[in-house]
Amino acid sequence: MSFGDPNNPYGQQPPQGQPGGYPQQAPQGVPPQPQYGYPQQPQPPQQPYGYPQQPMPPMPGMPGMPGMPGMGLPPLAHWGQRFGAYMLDLLIIVGPMYLVGFINGVATSSSSSSDSSAGLSILSLITMLYAIGMGFFQLYKEGSTGQTIGKKALGISVLREADGRTLGFGFAFVRKLAHFLDSIACYLGWLWPLWDQKKQTFADKVCSTVVIKVK
């Protein structure tokens, strides 16, 4: 028996470059060739080097995150909610002052006592200071939480349209001044949310704010 005998199956030498009978490894950078008898695995197509990558598809809109890329606006507050919150805030701020003024007018017409008039004048001053203080408190709450007392009662909140953050006291004050634009055009700006796609007043558009539902 000779190891070099081609008729001897046990004496065949492995092909050159394949020590031990194992398949020859492919050079670096060249994909390995499948062996005979094994199923071929499908290879995903490779983009040539230097070509731009395919962009990821945008995520579907999710409520609660206005202005974020790929996200949709949350449910917007309708005009009735905004009007109700505004009237409630107005009643809280100036209601006591008007009530004391009414009482002062009735008391003055029915009595000429200087003591009662002085007492009512002091009470009127107190209610005026209350109205100013409550107005600034409402601005602070709206800037820090997005909600005044009226907005919280009606379940709405005002936020920045770009990123959904609260306004801050200074920007809430600027937005309050911008409501002048809603009144100057025959109060048309106050009614604009009735047909506007984002339900914004003129002040909202100038300040890039939205009023959303929170409950």
XYZ file of C-alpha atoms in Angstrom:
215
model
C 0.000 0.000 0.000
C 1.381 3.373 -0.986
C 0.249 6.746 0.266
C 0.802 8.094 -3.192
C -1.449 5.526 -4.834
C -4.331 7.395 -6.482
C -6.561 4.304 -6.095
C -6.156 4.309 -2.363
C -8.898 6.527 -0.846
C -7.085 6.656 2.503
C -3.875 7.861 1.050
C -5.034 10.989 -0.710
C -3.286 14.110 0.400
C -5.329 17.233 1.109
C -5.136 19.862 -1.615
C -2.451 22.462 -1.281
C -3.477 25.423 0.785
C -6.111 23.444 2.714
C -4.358 21.967 5.740
C -6.200 19.274 7.588
C -8.918 18.949 4.967
C -10.690 22.149 5.988
C -12.030 24.554 3.347
C -9.672 27.233 2.259
C -10.346 30.619 3.865
C -11.283 33.429 1.502
C -8.974 36.428 1.325
C -9.864 39.425 3.430
C -12.612 41.568 1.923
C -13.949 38.756 -0.336
C -17.179 37.054 0.825
C -16.791 33.300 1.404
C -18.142 30.993 -1.273
C -20.793 28.493 -0.137
C -19.710 24.857 -0.091
C -21.324 22.308 -2.343
C -24.384 20.740 -0.776
C -25.064 23.570 1.742
C -27.995 25.976 1.289
C -26.957 29.466 0.344
C -27.853 32.230 2.776
C -29.397 35.319 1.144
C -27.149 38.333 1.560
C -28.649 41.796 2.021
C -27.685 44.240 -0.713
C -24.741 46.398 0.235
C -24.663 50.067 -0.661
C -21.500 51.132 -2.465
C -19.048 53.119 -0.432
C -19.649 56.848 -0.565
C -23.374 56.696 -1.356
C -25.732 58.458 1.108
C -27.555 56.241 3.551
C -31.278 55.785 3.217
C -33.168 58.002 5.721
C -35.190 56.309 8.418
C -38.951 56.637 7.958
C -40.538 59.162 10.357
C -42.302 57.876 13.416
C -46.073 58.181 13.469
C -47.539 61.183 15.241
C -47.888 60.901 18.972
C -50.005 63.201 21.133
C -48.503 65.366 23.813
C -45.314 66.488 22.114
C -45.834 69.491 19.900
C -43.023 70.598 17.640
C -40.871 67.464 17.961
C -39.637 66.024 14.658
C -41.992 63.311 13.459
C -44.457 64.006 16.225
C -47.928 65.452 15.820
C -49.658 68.168 17.790
C -51.696 67.070 20.796
C -55.449 67.725 20.867
C -55.997 71.478 20.635
C -58.386 73.330 22.919
C -61.534 74.495 21.203
C -62.811 78.051 21.330
C -65.418 77.366 24.024
C -62.793 76.098 26.451
C -60.568 79.114 25.845
C -63.449 81.541 26.278
C -64.642 79.846 29.460
C -61.141 79.897 30.986
C -60.684 83.578 30.092
C -64.004 84.595 31.650
C -63.280 82.617 34.813
C -59.850 84.252 35.173
C -61.381 87.669 34.583
C -64.025 87.030 37.228
C -61.378 85.945 39.753
C -59.199 89.016 39.109
C -61.658 91.893 38.775
C -64.825 90.404 40.257
C -64.158 91.537 43.852
C -63.183 95.023 42.701
C -66.435 95.470 40.750
C -68.433 94.074 43.653
C -66.929 96.553 46.113
C -67.445 99.363 43.593
C -71.114 98.464 43.323
C -71.486 98.394 47.103
C -69.661 101.704 47.334
C -72.046 103.285 44.839
C -75.143 102.031 46.675
C -73.801 103.149 50.082
C -72.842 106.594 48.819
C -76.279 107.238 47.344
C -78.102 106.156 50.509
C -75.823 107.672 53.145
C -73.742 110.824 53.464
C -71.641 109.632 56.383
C -67.968 110.433 55.885
C -66.907 107.439 57.988
C -68.692 104.934 55.746
C -67.304 106.615 52.639
C -63.770 106.453 54.013
C -64.201 102.782 54.906
C -65.456 101.917 51.438
C -62.602 103.853 49.841
C -60.093 101.823 51.822
C -61.897 98.634 50.813
C -61.806 99.720 47.166
C -58.046 100.301 47.414
C -57.574 96.843 48.920
C -59.555 95.163 46.156
C -57.586 97.110 43.542
C -54.318 95.876 45.043
C -55.820 92.373 45.118
C -56.649 92.598 41.401
C -53.088 93.663 40.545
C -51.544 90.953 42.714
C -53.880 88.263 41.389
C -53.140 89.327 37.821
C -49.397 88.857 38.320
C -50.017 85.571 40.145
C -52.032 84.310 37.175
C -49.191 85.296 34.832
C -46.703 83.434 37.022
C -48.847 80.293 37.023
C -49.392 80.477 33.273
C -45.675 80.953 32.609
C -44.457 78.214 34.962
C -47.157 75.541 34.511
C -49.008 76.631 31.358
C -52.238 77.028 33.327
C -54.040 79.860 35.060
C -56.778 79.026 37.533
C -59.349 79.222 34.751
C -57.282 77.129 32.330
C -56.760 74.450 34.974
C -60.487 74.333 35.707
C -61.280 73.922 31.975
C -58.478 71.381 31.376
C -56.350 73.380 28.931
C -52.776 74.647 28.862
C -50.725 77.117 26.798
C -47.289 75.966 25.575
C -44.617 76.891 23.055
C -45.462 75.480 19.647
C -41.839 74.672 18.756
C -40.918 72.375 21.646
C -43.932 72.050 23.955
C -42.257 73.832 26.868
C -43.946 76.314 29.188
C -43.607 80.014 28.391
C -41.946 81.411 31.493
C -43.158 84.550 33.264
C -41.572 87.050 30.868
C -42.878 85.433 27.693
C -46.320 84.921 29.257
C -46.382 88.677 29.946
C -45.383 89.426 26.327
C -48.159 87.135 25.067
C -50.645 88.936 27.293
C -49.624 92.263 25.738
C -49.868 90.718 22.248
C -53.591 90.154 22.815
C -53.862 93.828 21.861
C -53.614 92.564 18.270
C -56.690 90.411 18.845
C -58.725 93.445 19.879
C -57.465 96.068 17.427
C -59.056 94.391 14.377
C -62.628 94.638 15.695
C -61.903 91.761 18.096
C -61.493 89.424 15.144
C -58.360 87.871 16.641
C -60.328 86.520 19.605
C -62.633 84.664 17.189
C -59.848 83.420 14.910
C -59.509 80.010 16.686
C -63.016 79.148 15.488
C -61.743 78.429 11.956
C -57.960 78.393 12.271
C -56.269 75.012 11.707
C -54.162 75.350 14.864
C -56.922 77.206 16.751
C -54.633 80.185 17.371
C -55.431 83.821 18.037
C -53.297 86.546 16.468
C -51.314 86.710 19.715
C -50.654 82.961 19.519
C -49.379 83.266 15.964
C -47.073 86.171 16.808
C -45.720 84.418 19.908
C -45.749 80.873 18.383
C -47.883 79.367 21.137
C -50.689 76.815 21.143
C -53.431 76.052 23.637
C -53.913 72.320 24.128
C -56.183 69.984 26.058
C -54.600 68.304 29.056
C -57.496 66.169 30.250
